[in-house]
PDB file of C-alpha atoms and ligand atoms in Angstrom:
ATOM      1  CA  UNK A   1     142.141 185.479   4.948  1.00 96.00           C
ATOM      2  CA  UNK A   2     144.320 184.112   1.916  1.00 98.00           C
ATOM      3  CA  UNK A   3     147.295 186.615   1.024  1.00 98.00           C
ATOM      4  CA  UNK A   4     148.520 186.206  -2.449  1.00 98.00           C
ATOM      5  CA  UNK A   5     151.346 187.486  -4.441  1.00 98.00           C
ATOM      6  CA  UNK A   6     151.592 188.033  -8.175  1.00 98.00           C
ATOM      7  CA  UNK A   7     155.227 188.348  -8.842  1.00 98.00           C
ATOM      8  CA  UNK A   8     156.919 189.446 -11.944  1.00 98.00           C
ATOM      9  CA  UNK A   9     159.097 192.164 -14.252  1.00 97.00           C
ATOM     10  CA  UNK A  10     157.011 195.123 -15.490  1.00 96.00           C
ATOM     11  CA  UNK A  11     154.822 193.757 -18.354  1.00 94.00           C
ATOM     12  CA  UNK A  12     154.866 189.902 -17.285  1.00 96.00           C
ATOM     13  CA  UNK A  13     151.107 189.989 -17.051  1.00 94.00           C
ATOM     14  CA  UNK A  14     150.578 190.497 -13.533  1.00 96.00           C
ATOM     15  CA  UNK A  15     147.512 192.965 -13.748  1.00 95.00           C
ATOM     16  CA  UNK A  16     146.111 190.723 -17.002  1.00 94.00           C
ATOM     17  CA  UNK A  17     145.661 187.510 -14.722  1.00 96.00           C
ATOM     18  CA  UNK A  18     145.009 188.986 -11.759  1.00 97.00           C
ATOM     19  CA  UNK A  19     141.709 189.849 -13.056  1.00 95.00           C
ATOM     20  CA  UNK A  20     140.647 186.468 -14.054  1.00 95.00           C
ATOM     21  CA  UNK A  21     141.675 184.909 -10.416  1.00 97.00           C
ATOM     22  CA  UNK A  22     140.461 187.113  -8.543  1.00 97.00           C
ATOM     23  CA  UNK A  23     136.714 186.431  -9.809  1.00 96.00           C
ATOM     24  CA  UNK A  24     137.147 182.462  -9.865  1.00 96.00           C
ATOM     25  CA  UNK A  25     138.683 182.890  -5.943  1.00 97.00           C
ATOM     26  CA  UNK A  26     136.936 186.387  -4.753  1.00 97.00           C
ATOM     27  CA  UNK A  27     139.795 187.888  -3.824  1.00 98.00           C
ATOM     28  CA  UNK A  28     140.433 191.276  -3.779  1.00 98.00           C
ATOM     29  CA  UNK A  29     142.925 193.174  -6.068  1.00 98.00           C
ATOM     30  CA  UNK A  30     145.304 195.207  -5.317  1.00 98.00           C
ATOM     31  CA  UNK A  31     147.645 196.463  -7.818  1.00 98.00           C
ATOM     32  CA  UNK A  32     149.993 199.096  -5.995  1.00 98.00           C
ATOM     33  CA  UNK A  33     151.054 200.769  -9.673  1.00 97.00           C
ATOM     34  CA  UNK A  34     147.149 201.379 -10.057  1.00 97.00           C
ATOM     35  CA  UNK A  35     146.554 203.318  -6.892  1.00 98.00           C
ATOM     36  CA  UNK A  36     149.568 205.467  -7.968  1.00 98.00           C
ATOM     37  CA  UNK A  37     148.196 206.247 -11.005  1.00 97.00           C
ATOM     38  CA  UNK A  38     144.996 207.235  -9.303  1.00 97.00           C
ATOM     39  CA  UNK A  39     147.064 209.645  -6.844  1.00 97.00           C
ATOM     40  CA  UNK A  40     148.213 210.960 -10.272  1.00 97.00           C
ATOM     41  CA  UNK A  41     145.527 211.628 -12.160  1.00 97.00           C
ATOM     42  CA  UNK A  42     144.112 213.066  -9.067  1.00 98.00           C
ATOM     43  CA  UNK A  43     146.572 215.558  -8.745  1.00 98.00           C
ATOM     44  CA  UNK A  44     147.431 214.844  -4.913  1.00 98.00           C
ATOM     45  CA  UNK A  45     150.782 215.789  -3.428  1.00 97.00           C
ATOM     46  CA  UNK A  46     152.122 212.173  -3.439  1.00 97.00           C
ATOM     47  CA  UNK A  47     150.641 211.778  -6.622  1.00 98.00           C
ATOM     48  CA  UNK A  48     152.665 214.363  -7.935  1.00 97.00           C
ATOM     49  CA  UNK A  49     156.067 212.911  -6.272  1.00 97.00           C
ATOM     50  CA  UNK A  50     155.072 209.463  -7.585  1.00 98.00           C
ATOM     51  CA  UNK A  51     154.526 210.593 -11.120  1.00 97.00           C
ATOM     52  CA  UNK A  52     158.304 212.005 -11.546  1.00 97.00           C
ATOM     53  CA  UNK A  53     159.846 208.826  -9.442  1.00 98.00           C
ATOM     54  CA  UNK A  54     157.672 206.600 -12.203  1.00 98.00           C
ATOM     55  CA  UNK A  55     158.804 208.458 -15.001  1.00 96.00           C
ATOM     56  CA  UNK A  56     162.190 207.860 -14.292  1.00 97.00           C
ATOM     57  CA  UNK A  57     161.684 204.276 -14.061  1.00 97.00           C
ATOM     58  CA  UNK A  58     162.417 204.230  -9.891  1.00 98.00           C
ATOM     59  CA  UNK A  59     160.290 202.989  -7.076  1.00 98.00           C
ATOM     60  CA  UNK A  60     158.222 205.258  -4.625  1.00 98.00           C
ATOM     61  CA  UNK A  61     159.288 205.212  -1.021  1.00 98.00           C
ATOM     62  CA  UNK A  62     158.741 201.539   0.736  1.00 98.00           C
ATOM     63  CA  UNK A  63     156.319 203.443   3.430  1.00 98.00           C
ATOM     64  CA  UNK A  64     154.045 205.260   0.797  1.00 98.00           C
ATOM     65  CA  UNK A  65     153.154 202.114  -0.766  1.00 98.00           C
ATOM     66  CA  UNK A  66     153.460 200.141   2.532  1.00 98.00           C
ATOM     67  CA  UNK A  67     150.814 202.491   3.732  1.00 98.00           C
ATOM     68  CA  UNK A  68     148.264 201.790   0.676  1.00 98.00           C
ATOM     69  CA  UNK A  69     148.304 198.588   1.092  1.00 98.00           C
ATOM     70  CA  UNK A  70     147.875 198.012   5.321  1.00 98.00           C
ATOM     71  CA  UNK A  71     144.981 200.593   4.469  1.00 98.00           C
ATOM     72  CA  UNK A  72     143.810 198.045   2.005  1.00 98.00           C
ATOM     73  CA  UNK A  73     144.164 195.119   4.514  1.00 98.00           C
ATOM     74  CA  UNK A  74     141.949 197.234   7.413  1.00 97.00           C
ATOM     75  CA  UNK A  75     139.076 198.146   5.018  1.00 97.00           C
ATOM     76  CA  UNK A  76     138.490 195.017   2.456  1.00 97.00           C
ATOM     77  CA  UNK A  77     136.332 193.138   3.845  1.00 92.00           C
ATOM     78  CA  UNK A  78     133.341 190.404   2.011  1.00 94.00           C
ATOM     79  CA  UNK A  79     136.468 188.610   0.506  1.00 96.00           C
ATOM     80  CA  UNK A  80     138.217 185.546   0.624  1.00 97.00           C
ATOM     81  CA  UNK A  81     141.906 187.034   0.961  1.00 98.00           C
ATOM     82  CA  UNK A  82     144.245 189.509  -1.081  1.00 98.00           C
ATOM     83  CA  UNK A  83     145.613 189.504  -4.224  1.00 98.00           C
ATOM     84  CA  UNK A  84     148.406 191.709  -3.944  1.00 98.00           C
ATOM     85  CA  UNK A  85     149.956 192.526  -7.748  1.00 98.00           C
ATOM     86  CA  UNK A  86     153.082 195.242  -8.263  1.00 98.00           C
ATOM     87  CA  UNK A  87     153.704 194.817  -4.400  1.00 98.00           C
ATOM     88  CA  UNK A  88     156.343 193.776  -2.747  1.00 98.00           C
ATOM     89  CA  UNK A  89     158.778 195.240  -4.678  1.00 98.00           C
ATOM     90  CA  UNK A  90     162.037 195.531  -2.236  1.00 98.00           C
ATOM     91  CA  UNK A  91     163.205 193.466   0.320  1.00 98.00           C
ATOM     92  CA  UNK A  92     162.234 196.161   2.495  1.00 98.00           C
ATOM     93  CA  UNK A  93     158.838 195.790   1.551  1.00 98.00           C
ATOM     94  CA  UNK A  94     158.227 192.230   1.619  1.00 98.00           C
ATOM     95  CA  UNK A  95     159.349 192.198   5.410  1.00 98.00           C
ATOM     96  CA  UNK A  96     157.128 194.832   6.173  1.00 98.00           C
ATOM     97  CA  UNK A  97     154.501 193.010   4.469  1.00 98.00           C
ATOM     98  CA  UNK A  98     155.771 189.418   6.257  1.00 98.00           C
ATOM     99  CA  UNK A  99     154.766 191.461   9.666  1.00 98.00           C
ATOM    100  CA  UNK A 100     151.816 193.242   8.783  1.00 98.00           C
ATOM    101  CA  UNK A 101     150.145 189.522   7.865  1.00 98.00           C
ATOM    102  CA  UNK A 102     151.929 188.061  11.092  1.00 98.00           C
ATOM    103  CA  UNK A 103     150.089 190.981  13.138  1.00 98.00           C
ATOM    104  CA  UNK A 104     146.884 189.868  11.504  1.00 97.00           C
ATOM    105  CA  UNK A 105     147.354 186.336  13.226  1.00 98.00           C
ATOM    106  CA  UNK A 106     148.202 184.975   9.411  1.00 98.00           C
ATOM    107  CA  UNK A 107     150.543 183.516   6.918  1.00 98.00           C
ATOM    108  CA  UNK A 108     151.310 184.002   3.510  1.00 98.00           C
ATOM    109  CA  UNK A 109     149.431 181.802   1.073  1.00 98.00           C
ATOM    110  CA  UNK A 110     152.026 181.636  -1.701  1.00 98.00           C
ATOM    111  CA  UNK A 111     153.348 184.000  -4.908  1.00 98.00           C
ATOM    112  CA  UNK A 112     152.582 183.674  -7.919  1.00 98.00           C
ATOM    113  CA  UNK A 113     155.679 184.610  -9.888  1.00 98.00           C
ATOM    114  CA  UNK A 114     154.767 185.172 -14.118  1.00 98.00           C
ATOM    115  CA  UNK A 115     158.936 185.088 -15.810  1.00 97.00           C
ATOM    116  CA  UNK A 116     159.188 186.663 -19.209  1.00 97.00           C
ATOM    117  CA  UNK A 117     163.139 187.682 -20.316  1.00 97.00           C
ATOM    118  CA  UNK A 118     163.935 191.291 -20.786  1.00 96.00           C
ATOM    119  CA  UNK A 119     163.346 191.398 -24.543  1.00 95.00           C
ATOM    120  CA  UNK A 120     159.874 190.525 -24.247  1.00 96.00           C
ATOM    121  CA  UNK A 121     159.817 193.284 -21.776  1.00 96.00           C
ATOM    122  CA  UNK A 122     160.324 195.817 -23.974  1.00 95.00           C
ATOM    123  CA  UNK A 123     158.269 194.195 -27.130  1.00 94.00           C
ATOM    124  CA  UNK A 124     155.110 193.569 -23.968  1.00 94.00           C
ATOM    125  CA  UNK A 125     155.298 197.236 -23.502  1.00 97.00           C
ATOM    126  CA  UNK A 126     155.777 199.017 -26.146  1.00 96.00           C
ATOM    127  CA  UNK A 127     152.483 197.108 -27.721  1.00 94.00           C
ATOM    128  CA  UNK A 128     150.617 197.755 -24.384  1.00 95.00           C
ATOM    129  CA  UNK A 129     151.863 201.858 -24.765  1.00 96.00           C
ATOM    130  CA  UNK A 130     149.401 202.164 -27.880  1.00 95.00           C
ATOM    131  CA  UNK A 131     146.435 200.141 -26.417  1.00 95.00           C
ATOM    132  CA  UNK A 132     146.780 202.046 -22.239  1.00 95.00           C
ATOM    133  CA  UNK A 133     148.935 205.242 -23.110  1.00 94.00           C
ATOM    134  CA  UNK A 134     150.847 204.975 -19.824  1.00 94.00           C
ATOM    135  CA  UNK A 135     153.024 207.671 -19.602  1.00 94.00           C
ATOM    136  CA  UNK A 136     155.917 205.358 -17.859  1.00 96.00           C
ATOM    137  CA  UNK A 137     155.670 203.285 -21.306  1.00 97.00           C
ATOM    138  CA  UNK A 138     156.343 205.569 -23.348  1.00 96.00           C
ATOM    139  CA  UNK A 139     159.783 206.109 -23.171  1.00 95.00           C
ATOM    140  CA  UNK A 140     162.688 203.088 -23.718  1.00 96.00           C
ATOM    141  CA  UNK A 141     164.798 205.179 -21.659  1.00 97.00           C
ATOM    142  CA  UNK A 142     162.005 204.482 -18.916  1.00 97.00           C
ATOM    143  CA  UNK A 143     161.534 200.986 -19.691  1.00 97.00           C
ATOM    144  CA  UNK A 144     165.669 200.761 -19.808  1.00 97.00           C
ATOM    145  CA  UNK A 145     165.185 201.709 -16.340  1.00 98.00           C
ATOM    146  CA  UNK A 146     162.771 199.744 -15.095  1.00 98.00           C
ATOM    147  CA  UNK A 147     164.073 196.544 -15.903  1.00 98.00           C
ATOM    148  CA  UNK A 148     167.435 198.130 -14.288  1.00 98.00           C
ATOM    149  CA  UNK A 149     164.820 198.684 -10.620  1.00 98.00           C
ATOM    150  CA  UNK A 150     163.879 195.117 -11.125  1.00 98.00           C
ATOM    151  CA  UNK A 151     167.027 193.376 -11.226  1.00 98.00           C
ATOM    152  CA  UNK A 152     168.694 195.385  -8.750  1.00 98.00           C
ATOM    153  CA  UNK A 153     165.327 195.692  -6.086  1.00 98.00           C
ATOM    154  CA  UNK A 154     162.592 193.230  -6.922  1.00 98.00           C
ATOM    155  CA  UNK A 155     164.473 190.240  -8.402  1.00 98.00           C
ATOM    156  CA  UNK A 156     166.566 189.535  -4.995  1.00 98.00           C
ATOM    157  CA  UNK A 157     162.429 188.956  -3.408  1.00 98.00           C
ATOM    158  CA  UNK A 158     162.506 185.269  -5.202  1.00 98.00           C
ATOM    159  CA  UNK A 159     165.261 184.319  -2.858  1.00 98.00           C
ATOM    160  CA  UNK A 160     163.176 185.419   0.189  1.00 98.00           C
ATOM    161  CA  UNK A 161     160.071 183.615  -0.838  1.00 98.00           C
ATOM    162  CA  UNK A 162     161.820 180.368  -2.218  1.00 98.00           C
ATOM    163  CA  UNK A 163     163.763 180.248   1.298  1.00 98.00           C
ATOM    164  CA  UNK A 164     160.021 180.811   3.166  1.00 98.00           C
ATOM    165  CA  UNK A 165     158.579 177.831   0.575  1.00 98.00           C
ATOM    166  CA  UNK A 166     156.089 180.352  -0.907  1.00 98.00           C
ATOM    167  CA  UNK A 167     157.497 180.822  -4.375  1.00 98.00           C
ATOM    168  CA  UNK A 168     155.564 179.393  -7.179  1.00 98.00           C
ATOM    169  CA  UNK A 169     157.052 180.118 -10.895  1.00 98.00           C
ATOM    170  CA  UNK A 170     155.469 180.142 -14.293  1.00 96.00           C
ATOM    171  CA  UNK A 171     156.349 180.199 -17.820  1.00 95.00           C
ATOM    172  CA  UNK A 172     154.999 183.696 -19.156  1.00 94.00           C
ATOM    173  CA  UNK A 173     156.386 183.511 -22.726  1.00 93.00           C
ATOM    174  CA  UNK A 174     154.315 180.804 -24.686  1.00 82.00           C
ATOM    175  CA  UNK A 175     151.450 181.426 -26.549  1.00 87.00           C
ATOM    176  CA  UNK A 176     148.701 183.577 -26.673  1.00 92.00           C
ATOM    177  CA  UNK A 177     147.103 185.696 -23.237  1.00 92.00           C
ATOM    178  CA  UNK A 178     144.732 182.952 -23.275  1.00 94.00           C
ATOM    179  CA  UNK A 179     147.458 179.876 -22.933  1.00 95.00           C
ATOM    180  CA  UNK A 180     149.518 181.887 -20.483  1.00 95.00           C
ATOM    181  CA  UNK A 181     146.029 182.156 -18.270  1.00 95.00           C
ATOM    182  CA  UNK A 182     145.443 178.839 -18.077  1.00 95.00           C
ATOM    183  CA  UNK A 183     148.972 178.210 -16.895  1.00 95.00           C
ATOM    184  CA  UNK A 184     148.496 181.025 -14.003  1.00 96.00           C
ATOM    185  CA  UNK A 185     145.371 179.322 -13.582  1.00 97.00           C
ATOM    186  CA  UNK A 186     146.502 175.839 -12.884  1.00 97.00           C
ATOM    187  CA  UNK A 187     149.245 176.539 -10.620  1.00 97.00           C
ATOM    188  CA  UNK A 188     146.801 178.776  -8.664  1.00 97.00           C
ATOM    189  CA  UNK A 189     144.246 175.975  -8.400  1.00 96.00           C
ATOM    190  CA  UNK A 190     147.276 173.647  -7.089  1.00 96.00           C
ATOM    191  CA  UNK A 191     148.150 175.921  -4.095  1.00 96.00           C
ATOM    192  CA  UNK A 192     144.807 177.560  -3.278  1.00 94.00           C
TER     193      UNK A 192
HETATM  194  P1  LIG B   1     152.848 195.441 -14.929  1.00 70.53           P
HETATM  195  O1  LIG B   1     153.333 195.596 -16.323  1.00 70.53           O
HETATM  196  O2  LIG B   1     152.777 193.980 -14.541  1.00 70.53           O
HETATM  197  O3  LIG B   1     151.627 196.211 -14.677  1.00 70.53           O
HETATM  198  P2  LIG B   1     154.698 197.410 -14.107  1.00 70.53           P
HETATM  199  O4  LIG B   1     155.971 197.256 -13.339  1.00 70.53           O
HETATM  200  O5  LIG B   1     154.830 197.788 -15.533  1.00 70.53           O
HETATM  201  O6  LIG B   1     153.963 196.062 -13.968  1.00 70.53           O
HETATM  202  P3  LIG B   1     153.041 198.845 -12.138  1.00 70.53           P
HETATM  203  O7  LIG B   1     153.079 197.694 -11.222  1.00 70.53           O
HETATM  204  O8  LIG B   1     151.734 199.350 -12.548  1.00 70.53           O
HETATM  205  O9  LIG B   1     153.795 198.535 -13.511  1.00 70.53           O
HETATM  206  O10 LIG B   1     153.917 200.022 -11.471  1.00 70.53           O
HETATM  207  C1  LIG B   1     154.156 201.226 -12.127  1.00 70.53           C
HETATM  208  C2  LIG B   1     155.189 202.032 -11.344  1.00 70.53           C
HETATM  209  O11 LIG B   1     154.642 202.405 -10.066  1.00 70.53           O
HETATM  210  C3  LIG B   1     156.488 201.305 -11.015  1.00 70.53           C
HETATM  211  O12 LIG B   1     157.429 201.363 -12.071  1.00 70.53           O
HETATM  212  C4  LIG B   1     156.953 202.065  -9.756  1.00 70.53           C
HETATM  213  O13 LIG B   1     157.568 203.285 -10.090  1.00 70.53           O
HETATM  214  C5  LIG B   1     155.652 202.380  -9.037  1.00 70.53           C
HETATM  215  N1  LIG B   1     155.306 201.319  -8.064  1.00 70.53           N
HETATM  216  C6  LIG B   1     154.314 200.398  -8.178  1.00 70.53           C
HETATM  217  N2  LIG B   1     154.321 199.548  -7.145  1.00 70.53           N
HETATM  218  C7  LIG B   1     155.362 199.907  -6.346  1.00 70.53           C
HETATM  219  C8  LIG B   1     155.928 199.402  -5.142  1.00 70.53           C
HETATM  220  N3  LIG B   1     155.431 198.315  -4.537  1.00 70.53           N
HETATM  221  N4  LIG B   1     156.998 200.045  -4.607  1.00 70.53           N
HETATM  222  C9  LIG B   1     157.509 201.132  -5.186  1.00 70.53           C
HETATM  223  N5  LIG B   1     157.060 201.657  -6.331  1.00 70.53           N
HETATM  224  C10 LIG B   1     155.991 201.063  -6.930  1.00 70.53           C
HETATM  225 MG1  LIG B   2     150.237 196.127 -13.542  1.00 70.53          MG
END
């Protein structure tokens, strides 16, 4: 099995081209944020935790999430690999993940990492807030936030994956959805 990572701040595009790869390679997607929302509009119990943790523009706990996706790993199956998008998002995490493909007799294929700067953050969500309605859009003081979790949890990941050789970075600022694809696209095709 091929485990990939799509890497980037909230609104980079991660969930956009995830979709197009994982038809051309048949992987299978899994976008941690999107199984959240699920719990959510489900009305669960850790649904209901995640919803205020998301609205305030934090993380979930490293084990709920680590759970969703080793139950992801142990029930996929008809699939060339994993295309893991929103996830790992704290050192914590990414070790966690690091043994759970080690257990599985595997390595890490590569990430994927899509860069935008903070600006186009908030311009990438605000316009995506009208089209999706996401209730953690909604709200700068939630986006404010967000970018805040990134720097502070997510951003210290590239380090870990450029020190393992793994970390693969695009340009996710030029041009339209359709130029930025084709830029995922190539660098995918060059490490696949
Ligand atoms: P994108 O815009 O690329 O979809 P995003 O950061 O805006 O990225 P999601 O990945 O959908 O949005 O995540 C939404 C929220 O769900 C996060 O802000 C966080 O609170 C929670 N979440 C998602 N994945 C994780 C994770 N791996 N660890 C902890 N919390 C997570
Ligand atoms: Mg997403």
């Amino acid at each position: 099995m091929k485990y990939f990572i799509m890497f980037g701040p909230p609104g980079a595009g991660k969930g956009t081209h995830a979709v197009a790869i994982k038809e051309k390679y048949n992987l299978r997607h899994i976008s941690t944020g999107e199984l959240l929302r699920e719990q959510i509009a489900a009305g669960t119990e850790l649904g209901l935790k995640a919803d205020a943790l998301i609205k305030d523009g934090k993380l979930v706990p490293d084990e709920v999430v680590e759970g969703m996706i080793e139950h992801c790993f142990d029930t996929m199956k008809d699939c060339e690999g994993f295309l893991l998008d929103g996830f790992p998002r704290t050192l914590e995490q990414a070790k966690a993940l690091d043994a759970m493909i080690a257990a599985r007799g595997e390595t890490l294929s590569g990430v994927i990492s899509i860069m935008i700067p903070d600006e186009m953050v908030f311009q990438r969500i605000h316009h995506r807030a009208e089209i999706e309605g996401r209730a953690d859009d909604a709200s700068d003081d939630t986006i404010r936030n967000r970018i805040a979790t990134y720097h502070a949890q997510t951003e210290p990941l590239i380090e870990h994956y450029r020190n393992a050789g793994k970390y693969h970075e695009v340009d996710g600022t030029g041009g339209t959805i359709e130029e930025n694809r084709a830029r995922v696209l190539k660098l995918m095709e060059s490490i696949f």
